[in-house]
PDB file of C-alpha atoms in Angstrom:
ATOM      1  CA  VAL A   1      13.814   4.023   2.082  1.00  0.00           C
ATOM      2  CA  SER A   2      16.594   2.595  -0.015  1.00  0.00           C
ATOM      3  CA  ASP A   3      19.268   4.999  -1.164  1.00  0.00           C
ATOM      4  CA  ASP A   4      18.173   5.147  -4.805  1.00  0.00           C
ATOM      5  CA  LEU A   5      20.753   7.744  -5.801  1.00  0.00           C
ATOM      6  CA  GLN A   6      23.546   5.550  -4.447  1.00  0.00           C
ATOM      7  CA  GLY A   7      22.026   2.457  -6.091  1.00  0.00           C
ATOM      8  CA  GLY A   8      21.706   4.177  -9.478  1.00  0.00           C
ATOM      9  CA  TYR A   9      25.276   5.392  -9.266  1.00  0.00           C
ATOM     10  CA  MET A  10      26.675   2.014  -8.172  1.00  0.00           C
ATOM     11  CA  ILE A  11      24.975  -0.046 -10.875  1.00  0.00           C
ATOM     12  CA  THR A  12      25.979   2.458 -13.579  1.00  0.00           C
ATOM     13  CA  GLU A  13      29.560   2.438 -12.353  1.00  0.00           C
ATOM     14  CA  HIS A  14      29.555  -1.365 -12.397  1.00  0.00           C
ATOM     15  CA  LEU A  15      28.433  -1.340 -16.040  1.00  0.00           C
ATOM     16  CA  ILE A  16      31.161   1.151 -16.924  1.00  0.00           C
ATOM     17  CA  GLU A  17      33.856  -0.746 -15.046  1.00  0.00           C
ATOM     18  CA  ILE A  18      33.109  -3.979 -16.932  1.00  0.00           C
ATOM     19  CA  GLY A  19      33.430  -2.178 -20.253  1.00  0.00           C
ATOM     20  CA  TYR A  20      30.108  -0.642 -21.294  1.00  0.00           C
ATOM     21  CA  LYS A  21      30.229   2.965 -22.513  1.00  0.00           C
ATOM     22  CA  LYS A  22      26.945   3.513 -24.381  1.00  0.00           C
ATOM     23  CA  ILE A  23      24.530   2.871 -21.527  1.00  0.00           C
ATOM     24  CA  LEU A  24      20.818   3.468 -21.881  1.00  0.00           C
ATOM     25  CA  HIS A  25      18.807   4.186 -18.742  1.00  0.00           C
ATOM     26  CA  LEU A  26      15.185   3.086 -18.926  1.00  0.00           C
ATOM     27  CA  ALA A  27      14.097   5.479 -16.197  1.00  0.00           C
ATOM     28  CA  GLY A  28      10.917   5.341 -14.190  1.00  0.00           C
ATOM     29  CA  PRO A  29       8.318   8.104 -14.296  1.00  0.00           C
ATOM     30  CA  LYS A  30       9.425  11.723 -13.841  1.00  0.00           C
ATOM     31  CA  GLY A  31       8.433  13.028 -10.431  1.00  0.00           C
ATOM     32  CA  ASP A  32       8.564   9.636  -8.707  1.00  0.00           C
ATOM     33  CA  SER A  33      11.129   9.966  -5.900  1.00  0.00           C
ATOM     34  CA  SER A  34      12.568   6.459  -6.405  1.00  0.00           C
ATOM     35  CA  ALA A  35      12.878   6.886 -10.163  1.00  0.00           C
ATOM     36  CA  ASP A  36      14.297  10.391  -9.781  1.00  0.00           C
ATOM     37  CA  GLY A  37      16.983   9.170  -7.358  1.00  0.00           C
ATOM     38  CA  ARG A  38      18.023   6.292  -9.598  1.00  0.00           C
ATOM     39  CA  ARG A  39      18.149   8.571 -12.634  1.00  0.00           C
ATOM     40  CA  GLU A  40      20.180  11.179 -10.741  1.00  0.00           C
ATOM     41  CA  GLY A  41      22.694   8.519  -9.679  1.00  0.00           C
ATOM     42  CA  TYR A  42      22.961   7.316 -13.292  1.00  0.00           C
ATOM     43  CA  ILE A  43      23.506  10.862 -14.617  1.00  0.00           C
ATOM     44  CA  LYS A  44      26.126  11.715 -11.977  1.00  0.00           C
ATOM     45  CA  CYS A  45      28.061   8.555 -12.744  1.00  0.00           C
ATOM     46  CA  MET A  46      27.912   8.997 -16.518  1.00  0.00           C
ATOM     47  CA  GLU A  47      29.086  12.600 -16.181  1.00  0.00           C
ATOM     48  CA  ARG A  48      31.912  11.602 -13.828  1.00  0.00           C
ATOM     49  CA  TYR A  49      33.224   9.196 -16.477  1.00  0.00           C
ATOM     50  CA  GLY A  50      32.693  11.699 -19.314  1.00  0.00           C
ATOM     51  CA  LEU A  51      29.948   9.606 -20.942  1.00  0.00           C
ATOM     52  CA  GLU A  52      26.726  10.747 -22.573  1.00  0.00           C
ATOM     53  CA  PRO A  53      23.570   9.970 -20.563  1.00  0.00           C
ATOM     54  CA  ILE A  54      20.922   8.286 -22.744  1.00  0.00           C
ATOM     55  CA  ILE A  55      17.530   8.301 -21.010  1.00  0.00           C
ATOM     56  CA  ARG A  56      14.081   7.038 -21.977  1.00  0.00           C
ATOM     57  CA  TYR A  57      11.191   7.302 -19.528  1.00  0.00           C
ATOM     58  CA  THR A  58       8.900   4.414 -18.665  1.00  0.00           C
ATOM     59  CA  LYS A  59       6.321   3.508 -16.119  1.00  0.00           C
ATOM     60  CA  TRP A  60       7.223   0.570 -13.870  1.00  0.00           C
ATOM     61  CA  GLU A  61       5.728  -2.171 -16.079  1.00  0.00           C
ATOM     62  CA  ILE A  62       7.104  -4.998 -18.227  1.00  0.00           C
ATOM     63  CA  GLU A  63       5.350  -3.609 -21.316  1.00  0.00           C
ATOM     64  CA  ASP A  64       7.066  -0.239 -20.926  1.00  0.00           C
ATOM     65  CA  GLY A  65      10.500  -1.867 -20.912  1.00  0.00           C
ATOM     66  CA  TYR A  66       9.552  -3.848 -23.988  1.00  0.00           C
ATOM     67  CA  PHE A  67       8.226  -0.936 -26.061  1.00  0.00           C
ATOM     68  CA  GLU A  68      10.899   1.604 -25.068  1.00  0.00           C
ATOM     69  CA  THR A  69      13.667  -0.876 -25.867  1.00  0.00           C
ATOM     70  CA  LYS A  70      12.134  -1.569 -29.277  1.00  0.00           C
ATOM     71  CA  LYS A  71      11.840   2.171 -30.007  1.00  0.00           C
ATOM     72  CA  VAL A  72      15.435   2.883 -29.015  1.00  0.00           C
ATOM     73  CA  PHE A  73      16.906   0.008 -31.040  1.00  0.00           C
ATOM     74  CA  LEU A  74      14.924   0.980 -34.130  1.00  0.00           C
ATOM     75  CA  ASN A  75      16.771   4.321 -34.058  1.00  0.00           C
ATOM     76  CA  ARG A  76      20.147   3.373 -32.569  1.00  0.00           C
ATOM     77  CA  ASP A  77      22.467   0.423 -32.933  1.00  0.00           C
ATOM     78  CA  ASP A  78      25.230   1.566 -30.591  1.00  0.00           C
ATOM     79  CA  ILE A  79      23.716   0.749 -27.165  1.00  0.00           C
ATOM     80  CA  GLU A  80      25.976  -1.654 -25.257  1.00  0.00           C
ATOM     81  CA  GLY A  81      24.327  -1.752 -21.839  1.00  0.00           C
ATOM     82  CA  ILE A  82      20.949  -0.944 -20.310  1.00  0.00           C
ATOM     83  CA  PHE A  83      20.203   0.071 -16.717  1.00  0.00           C
ATOM     84  CA  CYS A  84      16.503  -0.569 -16.097  1.00  0.00           C
ATOM     85  CA  CYS A  85      14.647   1.334 -13.368  1.00  0.00           C
ATOM     86  CA  ASN A  86      13.323  -1.935 -11.947  1.00  0.00           C
ATOM     87  CA  ASP A  87      13.455  -5.651 -12.655  1.00  0.00           C
ATOM     88  CA  GLU A  88      10.016  -5.667 -14.306  1.00  0.00           C
ATOM     89  CA  VAL A  89      11.099  -3.100 -16.912  1.00  0.00           C
ATOM     90  CA  GLY A  90      14.199  -5.262 -17.328  1.00  0.00           C
ATOM     91  CA  ILE A  91      12.053  -8.280 -18.233  1.00  0.00           C
ATOM     92  CA  GLY A  92      10.334  -6.279 -20.983  1.00  0.00           C
ATOM     93  CA  CYS A  93      13.698  -5.023 -22.174  1.00  0.00           C
ATOM     94  CA  TYR A  94      15.061  -8.571 -22.266  1.00  0.00           C
ATOM     95  CA  ARG A  95      12.090  -9.812 -24.332  1.00  0.00           C
ATOM     96  CA  ALA A  96      12.485  -6.969 -26.825  1.00  0.00           C
ATOM     97  CA  LEU A  97      16.205  -7.637 -27.223  1.00  0.00           C
ATOM     98  CA  LYS A  98      15.547 -11.336 -27.866  1.00  0.00           C
ATOM     99  CA  GLU A  99      12.998 -10.444 -30.579  1.00  0.00           C
ATOM    100  CA  LEU A 100      15.542  -8.076 -32.121  1.00  0.00           C
ATOM    101  CA  GLY A 101      18.072 -10.924 -32.296  1.00  0.00           C
ATOM    102  CA  LYS A 102      20.319  -9.456 -29.585  1.00  0.00           C
ATOM    103  CA  ALA A 103      21.924 -11.876 -27.128  1.00  0.00           C
ATOM    104  CA  VAL A 104      22.225 -10.935 -23.448  1.00  0.00           C
ATOM    105  CA  PRO A 105      24.953 -10.310 -22.356  1.00  0.00           C
ATOM    106  CA  GLU A 106      26.992 -11.013 -25.517  1.00  0.00           C
ATOM    107  CA  ASP A 107      25.455  -8.159 -27.562  1.00  0.00           C
ATOM    108  CA  VAL A 108      23.819  -6.006 -24.871  1.00  0.00           C
ATOM    109  CA  GLY A 109      24.124  -6.139 -21.091  1.00  0.00           C
ATOM    110  CA  ILE A 110      21.132  -5.539 -18.815  1.00  0.00           C
ATOM    111  CA  ALA A 111      21.059  -4.466 -15.173  1.00  0.00           C
ATOM    112  CA  GLY A 112      17.859  -4.217 -13.161  1.00  0.00           C
ATOM    113  CA  TYR A 113      16.856  -2.755  -9.822  1.00  0.00           C
ATOM    114  CA  GLY A 114      15.080  -4.365  -6.902  1.00  0.00           C
ATOM    115  CA  ASN A 115      16.488  -7.890  -6.691  1.00  0.00           C
ATOM    116  CA  THR A 116      12.990  -9.294  -7.033  1.00  0.00           C
ATOM    117  CA  ASP A 117      12.222 -12.953  -7.665  1.00  0.00           C
ATOM    118  CA  ILE A 118      11.591 -12.120 -11.326  1.00  0.00           C
ATOM    119  CA  SER A 119      15.253 -11.059 -11.716  1.00  0.00           C
ATOM    120  CA  ARG A 120      16.442 -14.548 -10.747  1.00  0.00           C
ATOM    121  CA  GLY A 121      13.835 -16.636 -12.510  1.00  0.00           C
ATOM    122  CA  ILE A 122      14.553 -15.875 -16.149  1.00  0.00           C
ATOM    123  CA  GLU A 123      16.788 -17.530 -18.725  1.00  0.00           C
ATOM    124  CA  VAL A 124      19.638 -15.053 -18.053  1.00  0.00           C
ATOM    125  CA  PRO A 125      19.393 -13.933 -14.399  1.00  0.00           C
ATOM    126  CA  PHE A 126      19.829 -10.160 -13.974  1.00  0.00           C
ATOM    127  CA  THR A 127      22.562  -8.268 -12.290  1.00  0.00           C
ATOM    128  CA  THR A 128      20.486  -5.985 -10.088  1.00  0.00           C
ATOM    129  CA  VAL A 129      20.467  -3.650  -7.104  1.00  0.00           C
ATOM    130  CA  ASP A 130      19.221  -5.079  -3.830  1.00  0.00           C
ATOM    131  CA  GLN A 131      17.178  -2.449  -1.991  1.00  0.00           C
ATOM    132  CA  SER A 132      17.465  -4.205   1.368  1.00  0.00           C
ATOM    133  CA  ALA A 133      13.684  -4.522   1.669  1.00  0.00           C
ATOM    134  CA  GLU A 134      14.095  -6.849   4.644  1.00  0.00           C
ATOM    135  CA  GLU A 135      16.272  -4.290   6.437  1.00  0.00           C
ATOM    136  CA  MET A 136      13.766  -1.512   5.702  1.00  0.00           C
ATOM    137  CA  GLY A 137      11.007  -3.683   7.157  1.00  0.00           C
ATOM    138  CA  LYS A 138      13.025  -4.356  10.323  1.00  0.00           C
ATOM    139  CA  ILE A 139      13.727  -0.658  10.827  1.00  0.00           C
ATOM    140  CA  ALA A 140      10.073   0.266  10.254  1.00  0.00           C
ATOM    141  CA  ALA A 141       8.901  -2.405  12.720  1.00  0.00           C
ATOM    142  CA  THR A 142      11.394  -1.256  15.361  1.00  0.00           C
ATOM    143  CA  LEU A 143      10.316   2.370  14.977  1.00  0.00           C
ATOM    144  CA  LEU A 144       6.654   1.413  15.211  1.00  0.00           C
ATOM    145  CA  LEU A 145       7.211  -0.698  18.331  1.00  0.00           C
ATOM    146  CA  ASP A 146       9.207   2.134  19.913  1.00  0.00           C
ATOM    147  CA  LYS A 147       6.324   4.512  19.189  1.00  0.00           C
ATOM    148  CA  ILE A 148       3.737   2.111  20.643  1.00  0.00           C
ATOM    149  CA  GLU A 149       5.849   1.563  23.757  1.00  0.00           C
ATOM    150  CA  GLY A 150       6.377   5.309  24.214  1.00  0.00           C
ATOM    151  CA  LYS A 151      10.150   5.088  23.680  1.00  0.00           C
ATOM    152  CA  ARG A 152      10.047   7.429  20.718  1.00  0.00           C
ATOM    153  CA  LYS A 153       8.053  10.492  19.739  1.00  0.00           C
ATOM    154  CA  PHE A 154       7.265  11.287  16.144  1.00  0.00           C
ATOM    155  CA  ASN A 155       6.736  15.006  15.796  1.00  0.00           C
ATOM    156  CA  GLU A 156       8.070  15.305  12.268  1.00  0.00           C
ATOM    157  CA  ALA A 157       8.670  12.973   9.379  1.00  0.00           C
ATOM    158  CA  GLU A 158      12.000  11.206   9.489  1.00  0.00           C
ATOM    159  CA  GLU A 159      13.676   9.558   6.543  1.00  0.00           C
ATOM    160  CA  ILE A 160      16.112   6.722   7.089  1.00  0.00           C
ATOM    161  CA  ARG A 161      18.137   5.650   4.051  1.00  0.00           C
ATOM    162  CA  VAL A 162      19.191   2.028   3.808  1.00  0.00           C
ATOM    163  CA  VAL A 163      22.354   1.167   1.877  1.00  0.00           C
ATOM    164  CA  THR A 164      21.889  -0.724  -1.390  1.00  0.00           C
ATOM    165  CA  GLN A 165      24.171  -3.360  -2.873  1.00  0.00           C
ATOM    166  CA  ILE A 166      24.802  -4.851  -6.287  1.00  0.00           C
ATOM    167  CA  ILE A 167      23.898  -8.480  -6.891  1.00  0.00           C
ATOM    168  CA  ILE A 168      26.033  -9.686  -9.798  1.00  0.00           C
ATOM    169  CA  ARG A 169      24.544 -12.328 -12.056  1.00  0.00           C
ATOM    170  CA  ASN A 170      24.839 -13.273 -15.748  1.00  0.00           C
ATOM    171  CA  SER A 171      23.109 -10.423 -17.630  1.00  0.00           C
ATOM    172  CA  CYS A 172      26.157  -8.200 -18.061  1.00  0.00           C
TER     173      CYS A 172
END
Protein backbone atom coordinates (compact mmCIF):
# COMPACT_ATOMS: atom_id res chain seq x y z
CA VAL A 1 0.00 0.00 0.00
CA SER A 2 1.13 3.56 -0.44
CA ASP A 3 1.94 5.49 2.71
CA ASP A 4 -1.16 7.69 2.67
CA LEU A 5 -0.36 9.40 5.97
CA GLN A 6 3.06 10.42 4.66
CA GLY A 7 1.55 11.51 1.32
CA GLY A 8 -1.14 13.62 3.01
CA TYR A 9 1.44 15.25 5.23
CA MET A 10 3.90 15.93 2.39
CA ILE A 11 1.38 17.52 0.03
CA THR A 12 -0.05 19.69 2.83
CA GLU A 13 3.43 20.79 3.84
CA HIS A 14 4.21 21.65 0.21
CA LEU A 15 1.11 23.87 0.06
CA ILE A 16 2.11 25.60 3.29
CA GLU A 17 5.71 26.08 2.21
CA ILE A 18 4.68 27.84 -1.01
CA GLY A 19 2.50 30.25 0.94
CA TYR A 20 -0.99 28.82 1.45
CA LYS A 21 -2.42 29.07 4.97
CA LYS A 22 -6.18 28.53 4.59
CA ILE A 23 -6.12 25.03 3.13
CA LEU A 24 -9.29 23.04 2.59
CA HIS A 25 -9.04 19.25 2.54
CA LEU A 26 -11.67 17.54 0.41
CA ALA A 27 -11.33 14.25 2.25
CA GLY A 28 -12.48 10.86 1.07
CA PRO A 29 -15.11 8.85 2.93
CA LYS A 30 -14.76 8.34 6.69
CA GLY A 31 -13.69 4.80 7.49
CA ASP A 32 -11.81 4.25 4.23
CA SER A 33 -8.21 3.45 5.19
CA SER A 34 -6.68 5.44 2.31
CA ALA A 35 -8.84 8.49 2.96
CA ASP A 36 -8.28 8.24 6.72
CA GLY A 37 -4.49 8.15 6.26
CA ARG A 38 -4.46 11.14 3.92
CA ARG A 39 -6.72 13.10 6.26
CA GLU A 40 -4.56 12.22 9.28
CA GLY A 41 -1.44 13.41 7.45
CA TYR A 42 -3.20 16.67 6.54
CA ILE A 43 -4.35 17.26 10.14
CA LYS A 44 -0.92 16.50 11.63
CA CYS A 45 0.75 18.91 9.23
CA MET A 46 -1.78 21.70 9.77
CA GLU A 47 -1.44 21.33 13.54
CA ARG A 48 2.36 21.32 13.34
CA TYR A 49 2.24 24.69 11.55
CA GLY A 50 -0.44 26.07 13.90
CA LEU A 51 -3.08 26.23 11.15
CA GLU A 52 -6.77 25.41 11.33
CA PRO A 53 -7.77 22.17 9.56
CA ILE A 54 -10.76 22.73 7.25
CA ILE A 55 -12.28 19.41 6.17
CA ARG A 56 -15.22 18.45 3.97
CA TYR A 57 -15.97 14.80 3.25
CA THR A 58 -16.57 13.43 -0.23
CA LYS A 59 -16.77 10.13 -1.97
CA TRP A 60 -14.08 9.52 -4.60
CA GLU A 61 -15.99 10.99 -7.56
CA ILE A 62 -15.66 14.09 -9.75
CA GLU A 63 -19.19 15.21 -8.83
CA ASP A 64 -18.36 15.16 -5.12
CA GLY A 65 -15.40 17.48 -5.63
CA TYR A 66 -17.59 19.79 -7.68
CA PHE A 67 -20.49 20.03 -5.21
CA GLU A 68 -18.39 20.23 -2.03
CA THR A 69 -16.25 23.00 -3.53
CA LYS A 70 -19.36 24.95 -4.50
CA LYS A 71 -20.83 24.54 -1.00
CA VAL A 72 -17.64 25.68 0.72
CA PHE A 73 -17.15 28.75 -1.49
CA LEU A 74 -20.76 29.83 -1.03
CA ASN A 75 -20.03 30.11 2.71
CA ARG A 76 -16.34 31.09 2.75
CA ASP A 77 -14.18 33.35 0.66
CA ASP A 78 -10.88 32.85 2.48
CA ILE A 79 -9.75 29.46 1.10
CA GLU A 80 -6.35 29.78 -0.59
CA GLY A 81 -5.49 26.16 -1.33
CA ILE A 82 -7.28 22.83 -1.64
CA PHE A 83 -5.86 19.35 -1.05
CA CYS A 84 -8.15 16.87 -2.80
CA CYS A 85 -8.29 13.24 -1.66
CA ASN A 86 -7.73 12.06 -5.23
CA ASP A 87 -7.27 13.50 -8.70
CA GLU A 88 -10.90 12.82 -9.68
CA VAL A 89 -12.22 14.94 -6.80
CA GLY A 90 -9.66 17.53 -7.91
CA ILE A 91 -11.21 17.66 -11.39
CA GLY A 92 -14.63 18.40 -9.88
CA CYS A 93 -13.07 21.01 -7.63
CA TYR A 94 -11.34 22.63 -10.59
CA ARG A 95 -14.60 22.82 -12.58
CA ALA A 96 -16.44 24.39 -9.65
CA LEU A 97 -13.71 27.00 -9.15
CA LYS A 98 -13.82 27.93 -12.84
CA GLU A 99 -17.62 28.40 -12.64
CA LEU A 100 -17.13 30.57 -9.56
CA GLY A 101 -14.71 32.78 -11.50
CA LYS A 102 -11.65 31.62 -9.54
CA ALA A 103 -8.41 31.14 -11.47
CA VAL A 104 -6.12 28.21 -10.64
CA PRO A 105 -3.51 28.78 -9.27
CA GLU A 106 -3.75 32.60 -9.19
CA ASP A 107 -6.78 32.71 -6.85
CA VAL A 108 -6.83 29.18 -5.40
CA GLY A 109 -4.25 26.40 -5.60
CA ILE A 110 -5.25 22.76 -6.02
CA ALA A 111 -3.30 19.61 -5.18
CA GLY A 112 -4.54 16.13 -5.99
CA TYR A 113 -3.56 12.60 -5.04
CA GLY A 114 -2.78 9.63 -7.23
CA ASN A 115 -0.83 11.04 -10.17
CA THR A 116 -3.40 9.60 -12.55
CA ASP A 117 -3.59 10.45 -16.24
CA ILE A 118 -6.50 12.79 -15.48
CA SER A 119 -4.18 14.97 -13.35
CA ARG A 120 -1.94 15.65 -16.36
CA GLY A 121 -4.56 15.99 -19.06
CA ILE A 122 -6.41 19.11 -17.96
CA GLU A 123 -5.95 22.78 -18.76
CA VAL A 124 -3.89 23.36 -15.57
CA PRO A 125 -2.07 20.10 -14.73
CA PHE A 126 -2.28 19.19 -11.02
CA THR A 127 0.43 19.03 -8.47
CA THR A 128 -0.28 15.61 -7.01
CA VAL A 129 1.04 12.74 -4.92
CA ASP A 130 2.41 9.75 -6.80
CA GLN A 131 1.43 6.55 -4.98
CA SER A 132 4.08 4.45 -6.71
CA ALA A 133 1.46 2.11 -8.16
CA GLU A 134 4.10 0.50 -10.38
CA GLU A 135 6.31 -0.21 -7.37
CA MET A 136 3.36 -1.68 -5.44
CA GLY A 137 2.62 -3.94 -8.40
CA LYS A 138 6.24 -5.13 -8.57
CA ILE A 139 6.30 -5.92 -4.86
CA ALA A 140 2.98 -7.78 -5.05
CA ALA A 141 4.17 -9.82 -8.05
CA THR A 142 7.44 -10.71 -6.32
CA LEU A 143 5.62 -11.82 -3.17
CA LEU A 144 3.18 -13.90 -5.20
CA LEU A 145 5.97 -15.58 -7.17
CA ASP A 146 7.86 -16.29 -3.94
CA LYS A 147 4.72 -17.90 -2.51
CA ILE A 148 4.16 -20.01 -5.64
CA GLU A 149 7.79 -21.13 -5.66
CA GLY A 150 7.68 -22.00 -1.95
CA LYS A 151 10.26 -19.36 -1.00
CA ARG A 152 7.87 -17.59 1.32
CA LYS A 153 5.10 -18.63 3.68
CA PHE A 154 2.12 -16.43 4.35
CA ASN A 155 0.72 -17.27 7.75
CA GLU A 156 -0.50 -13.78 8.59
CA ALA A 157 -1.33 -10.66 6.67
CA GLU A 158 1.65 -8.44 5.98
CA GLU A 159 1.46 -4.79 5.04
CA ILE A 160 4.25 -3.21 3.05
CA ARG A 161 4.15 0.59 2.77
CA VAL A 162 5.57 2.17 -0.36
CA VAL A 163 6.97 5.70 -0.14
CA THR A 164 5.01 8.42 -1.95
CA GLN A 165 6.39 11.48 -3.71
CA ILE A 166 5.09 14.85 -4.79
CA ILE A 167 4.80 15.60 -8.50
CA ILE A 168 4.90 19.38 -8.88
CA ARG A 169 2.94 20.87 -11.75
CA ASN A 170 1.09 24.16 -12.41
CA SER A 171 -1.98 24.02 -10.13
CA CYS A 172 -0.40 25.64 -7.08
